[in-house]
Short mmCIF file of C-alpha atoms in Angstrom, two decimals:
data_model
loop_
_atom_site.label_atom_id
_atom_site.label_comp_id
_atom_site.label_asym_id
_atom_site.label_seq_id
_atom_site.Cartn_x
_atom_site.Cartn_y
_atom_site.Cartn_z
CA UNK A 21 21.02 -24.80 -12.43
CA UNK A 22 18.52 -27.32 -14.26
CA UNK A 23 15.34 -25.72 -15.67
CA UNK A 24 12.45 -28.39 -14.00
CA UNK A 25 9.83 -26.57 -15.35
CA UNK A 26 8.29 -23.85 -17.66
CA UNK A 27 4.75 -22.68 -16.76
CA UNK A 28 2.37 -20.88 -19.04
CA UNK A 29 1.26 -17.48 -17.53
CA UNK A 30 -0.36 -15.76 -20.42
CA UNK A 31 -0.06 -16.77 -24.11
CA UNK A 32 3.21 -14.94 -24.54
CA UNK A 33 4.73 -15.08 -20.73
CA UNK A 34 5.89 -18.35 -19.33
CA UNK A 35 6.72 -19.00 -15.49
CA UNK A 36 10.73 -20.78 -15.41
CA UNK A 37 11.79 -22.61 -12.62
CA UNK A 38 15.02 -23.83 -11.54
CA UNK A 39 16.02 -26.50 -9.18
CA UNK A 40 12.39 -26.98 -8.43
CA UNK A 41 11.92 -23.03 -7.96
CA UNK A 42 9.68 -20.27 -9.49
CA UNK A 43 13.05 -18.42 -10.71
CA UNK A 44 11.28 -15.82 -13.42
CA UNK A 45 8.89 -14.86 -16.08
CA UNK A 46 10.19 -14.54 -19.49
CA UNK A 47 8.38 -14.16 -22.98
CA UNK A 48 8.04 -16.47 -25.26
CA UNK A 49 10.47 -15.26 -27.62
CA UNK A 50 13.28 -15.09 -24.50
CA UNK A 51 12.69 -18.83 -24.04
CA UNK A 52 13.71 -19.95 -27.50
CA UNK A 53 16.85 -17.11 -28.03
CA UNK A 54 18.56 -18.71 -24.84
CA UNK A 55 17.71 -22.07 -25.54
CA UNK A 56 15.78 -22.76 -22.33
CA UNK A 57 13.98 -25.88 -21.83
CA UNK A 58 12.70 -28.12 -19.51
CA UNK A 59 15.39 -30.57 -18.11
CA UNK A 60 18.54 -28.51 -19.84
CA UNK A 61 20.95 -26.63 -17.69
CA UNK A 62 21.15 -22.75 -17.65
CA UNK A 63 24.50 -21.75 -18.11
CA UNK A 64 25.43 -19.28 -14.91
CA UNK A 65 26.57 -16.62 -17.19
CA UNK A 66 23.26 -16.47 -19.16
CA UNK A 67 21.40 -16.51 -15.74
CA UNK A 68 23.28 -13.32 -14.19
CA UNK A 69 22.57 -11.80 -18.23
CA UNK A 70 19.08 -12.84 -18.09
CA UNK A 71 18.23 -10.97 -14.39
CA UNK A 72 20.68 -8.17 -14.33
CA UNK A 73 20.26 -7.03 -18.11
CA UNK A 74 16.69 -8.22 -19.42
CA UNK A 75 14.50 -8.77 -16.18
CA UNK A 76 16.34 -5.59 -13.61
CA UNK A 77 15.23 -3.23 -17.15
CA UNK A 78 12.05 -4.55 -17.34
CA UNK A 79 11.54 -4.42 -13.28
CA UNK A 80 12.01 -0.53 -13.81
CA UNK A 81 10.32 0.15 -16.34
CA UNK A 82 7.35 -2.24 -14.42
CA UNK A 83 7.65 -0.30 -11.09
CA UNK A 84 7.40 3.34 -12.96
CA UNK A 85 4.27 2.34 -14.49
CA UNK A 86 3.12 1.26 -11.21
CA UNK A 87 3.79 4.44 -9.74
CA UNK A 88 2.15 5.99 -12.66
CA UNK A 89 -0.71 4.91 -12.24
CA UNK A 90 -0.49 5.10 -8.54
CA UNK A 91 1.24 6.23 -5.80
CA UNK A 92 2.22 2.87 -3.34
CA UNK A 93 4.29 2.25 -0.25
CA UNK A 94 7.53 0.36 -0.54
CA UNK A 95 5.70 -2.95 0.35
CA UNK A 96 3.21 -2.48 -1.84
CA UNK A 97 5.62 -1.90 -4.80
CA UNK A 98 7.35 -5.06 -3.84
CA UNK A 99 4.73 -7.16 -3.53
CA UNK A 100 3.08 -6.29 -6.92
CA UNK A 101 6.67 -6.70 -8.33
CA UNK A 102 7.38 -10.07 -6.81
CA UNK A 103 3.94 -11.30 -7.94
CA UNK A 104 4.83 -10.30 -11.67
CA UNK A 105 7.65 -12.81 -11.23
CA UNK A 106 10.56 -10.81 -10.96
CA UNK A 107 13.64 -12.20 -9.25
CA UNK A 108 14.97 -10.57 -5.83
CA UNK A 109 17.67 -8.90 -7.19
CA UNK A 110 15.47 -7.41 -9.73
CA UNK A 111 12.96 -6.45 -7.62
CA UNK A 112 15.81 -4.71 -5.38
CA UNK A 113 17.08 -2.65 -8.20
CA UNK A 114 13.93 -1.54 -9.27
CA UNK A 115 12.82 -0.52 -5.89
CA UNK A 116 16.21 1.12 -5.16
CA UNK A 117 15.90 2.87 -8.79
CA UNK A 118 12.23 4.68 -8.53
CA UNK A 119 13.83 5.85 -3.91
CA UNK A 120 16.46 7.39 -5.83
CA UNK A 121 14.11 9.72 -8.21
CA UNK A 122 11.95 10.42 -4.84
CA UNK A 123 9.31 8.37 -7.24
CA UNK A 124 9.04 5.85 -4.04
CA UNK A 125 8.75 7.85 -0.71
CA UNK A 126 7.21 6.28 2.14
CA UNK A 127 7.79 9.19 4.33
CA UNK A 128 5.56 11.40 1.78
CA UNK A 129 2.87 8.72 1.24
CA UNK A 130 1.89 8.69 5.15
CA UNK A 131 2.12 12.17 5.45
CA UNK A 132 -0.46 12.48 2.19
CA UNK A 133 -2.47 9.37 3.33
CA UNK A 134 -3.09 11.13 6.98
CA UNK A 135 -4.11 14.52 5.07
CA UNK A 136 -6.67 12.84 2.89
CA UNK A 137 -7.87 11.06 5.38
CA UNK A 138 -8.21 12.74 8.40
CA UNK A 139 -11.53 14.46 7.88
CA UNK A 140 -12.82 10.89 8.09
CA UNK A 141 -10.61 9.06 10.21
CA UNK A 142 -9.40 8.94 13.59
CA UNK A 143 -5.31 8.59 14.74
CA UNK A 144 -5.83 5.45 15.54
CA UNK A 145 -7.94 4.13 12.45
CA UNK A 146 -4.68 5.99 10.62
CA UNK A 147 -1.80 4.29 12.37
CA UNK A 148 -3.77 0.88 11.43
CA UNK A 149 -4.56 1.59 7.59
CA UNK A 150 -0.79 2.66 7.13
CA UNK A 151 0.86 0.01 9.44
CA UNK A 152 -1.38 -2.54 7.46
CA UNK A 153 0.71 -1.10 4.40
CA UNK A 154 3.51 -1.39 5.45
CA UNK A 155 4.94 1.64 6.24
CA UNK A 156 7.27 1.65 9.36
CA UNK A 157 6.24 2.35 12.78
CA UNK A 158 8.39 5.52 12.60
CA UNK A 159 7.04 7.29 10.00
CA UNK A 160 3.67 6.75 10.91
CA UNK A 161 4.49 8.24 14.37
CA UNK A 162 5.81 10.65 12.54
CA UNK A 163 3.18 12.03 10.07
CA UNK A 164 0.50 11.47 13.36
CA UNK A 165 2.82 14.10 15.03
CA UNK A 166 2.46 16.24 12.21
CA UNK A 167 -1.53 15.63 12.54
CA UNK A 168 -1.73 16.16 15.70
CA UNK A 169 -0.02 20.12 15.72
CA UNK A 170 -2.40 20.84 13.03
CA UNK A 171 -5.77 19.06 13.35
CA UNK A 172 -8.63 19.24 16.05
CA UNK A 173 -10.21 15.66 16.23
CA UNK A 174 -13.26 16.93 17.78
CA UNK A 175 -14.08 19.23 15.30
CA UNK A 176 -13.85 16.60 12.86
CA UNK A 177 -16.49 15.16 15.25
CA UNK A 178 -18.50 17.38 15.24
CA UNK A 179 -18.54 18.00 11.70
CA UNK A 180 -19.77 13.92 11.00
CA UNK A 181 -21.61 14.32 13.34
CA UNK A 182 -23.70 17.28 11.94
CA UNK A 183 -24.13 14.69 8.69
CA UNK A 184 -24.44 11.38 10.91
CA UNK A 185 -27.51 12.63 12.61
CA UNK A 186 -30.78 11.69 11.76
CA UNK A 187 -32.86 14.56 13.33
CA UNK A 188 -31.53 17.52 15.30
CA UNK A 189 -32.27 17.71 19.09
CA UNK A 190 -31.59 15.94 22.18
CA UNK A 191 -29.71 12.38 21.00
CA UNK A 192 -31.84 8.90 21.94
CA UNK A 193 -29.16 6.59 24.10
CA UNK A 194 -30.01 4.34 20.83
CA UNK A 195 -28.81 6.78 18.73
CA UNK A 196 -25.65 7.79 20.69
CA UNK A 197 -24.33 4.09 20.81
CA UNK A 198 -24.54 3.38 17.05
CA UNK A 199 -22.72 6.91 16.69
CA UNK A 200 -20.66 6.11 19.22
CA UNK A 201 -19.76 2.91 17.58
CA UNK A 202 -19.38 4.47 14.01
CA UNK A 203 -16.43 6.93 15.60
CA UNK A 204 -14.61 4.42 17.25
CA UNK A 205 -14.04 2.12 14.49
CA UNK A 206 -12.87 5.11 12.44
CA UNK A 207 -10.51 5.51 15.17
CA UNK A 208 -11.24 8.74 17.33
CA UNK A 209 -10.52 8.63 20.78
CA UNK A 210 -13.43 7.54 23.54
CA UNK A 211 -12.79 11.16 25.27
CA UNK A 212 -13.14 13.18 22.11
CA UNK A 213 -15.91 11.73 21.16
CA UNK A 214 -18.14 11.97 24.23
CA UNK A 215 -16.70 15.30 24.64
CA UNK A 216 -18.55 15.74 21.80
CA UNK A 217 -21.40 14.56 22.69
CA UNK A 218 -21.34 16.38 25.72
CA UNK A 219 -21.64 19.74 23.76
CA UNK A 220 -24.38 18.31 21.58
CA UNK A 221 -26.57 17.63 24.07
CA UNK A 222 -25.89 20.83 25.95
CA UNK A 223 -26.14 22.88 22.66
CA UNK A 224 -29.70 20.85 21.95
CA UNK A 225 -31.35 22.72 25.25
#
């Protein structure tokens, strides 16, 4: 492997590339103790010691802080570890690591996502948000299910709609679209909804 390139990413972190290819982000003091420079080969043996000893450590300790500070999906760990420049084996590891503590759980982040959320949201808004993160198609399904025995969409209608409303009483047919509007695109179904509404208006007689 020829290095073609070294990048600067901060003062102290440089971007190598080998063969032409982002490869990994090493400090400054890394560079010069294994002698890597633009246009000189890297030795295999110092590249499997550079990604399974120094950059898989660091991945860890990268993706604990991470979850530290936050709890992510799967994809979302991976993604902010593959933009720090770690390699695909390291990035592996690490991910692999934090699963095995039960530190990375996408199973438990839907099911705590849908909780928080569902006072605000509809199923359908839900399955979106957590799709869009990346968590499987199964385990959405999955913490939905778990929703759906336990929560009553409509009265989470009806309890945005008690603070949606601008004045009590019959609703205006200009007032029901732009509700009706605001509860579809948080994902609540068209029947719940006008159901809803249906009780609003009686209850406003």
């Amino acid at each position: 492997m020829t290095v073609t390139d070294i990048k600067s990413v901060t003062k102290q972190k440089f971007q190598v590339e080998l063969d032409g290819e982002a490869a990994f982000v090493l400090y400054r003091g890394e560079l010069s103790r294994y002698s890597i420079e633009k246009g000189k080969e890297l030795p295999q043996q110092v590249y499997r010691e550079l990604v399974e000893e120094v950059l898989t450590k660091r991945a860890k300790l990268r993706a604990m802080h991470l979850l530290q500070k936050a709890d992510k999906t799967k994809a979302e760990l991976i993604r902010k570890l593959e933009q720090g420049g770690y390699p695909p084996q390291a990035v592996e590891t690490a991910v692999s690591y934090v699963e095995s503590f039960h530190y990375l759980d996408d199973a438990r982040y839907a099911s705590l996502y849908v909780q928080s959320q569902k006072e605000k949201k509809g199923s359908a808004r839900l399955r979106m948000e957590l799709l869009r993160k990346g968590i499987s198609q199964e385990l959405v399904q999955q913490a939905l299910e778990e929703l759906e025995e336990t929560a009553d969409p409509r009265q989470t209608i009806r309890e945005l709609l008690a603070r949606k409303r601008i004045r009590s009483g019959p609703m205006e047919e200009k007032e029901k679209q732009r509700l009706y509007g605001f509860f579809m695109r948080k994902g609540f179904a068209s029947a719940d909804i006008l159901a809803v509404f249906r009780e609003a208006e009686q209850e406003s007689f």
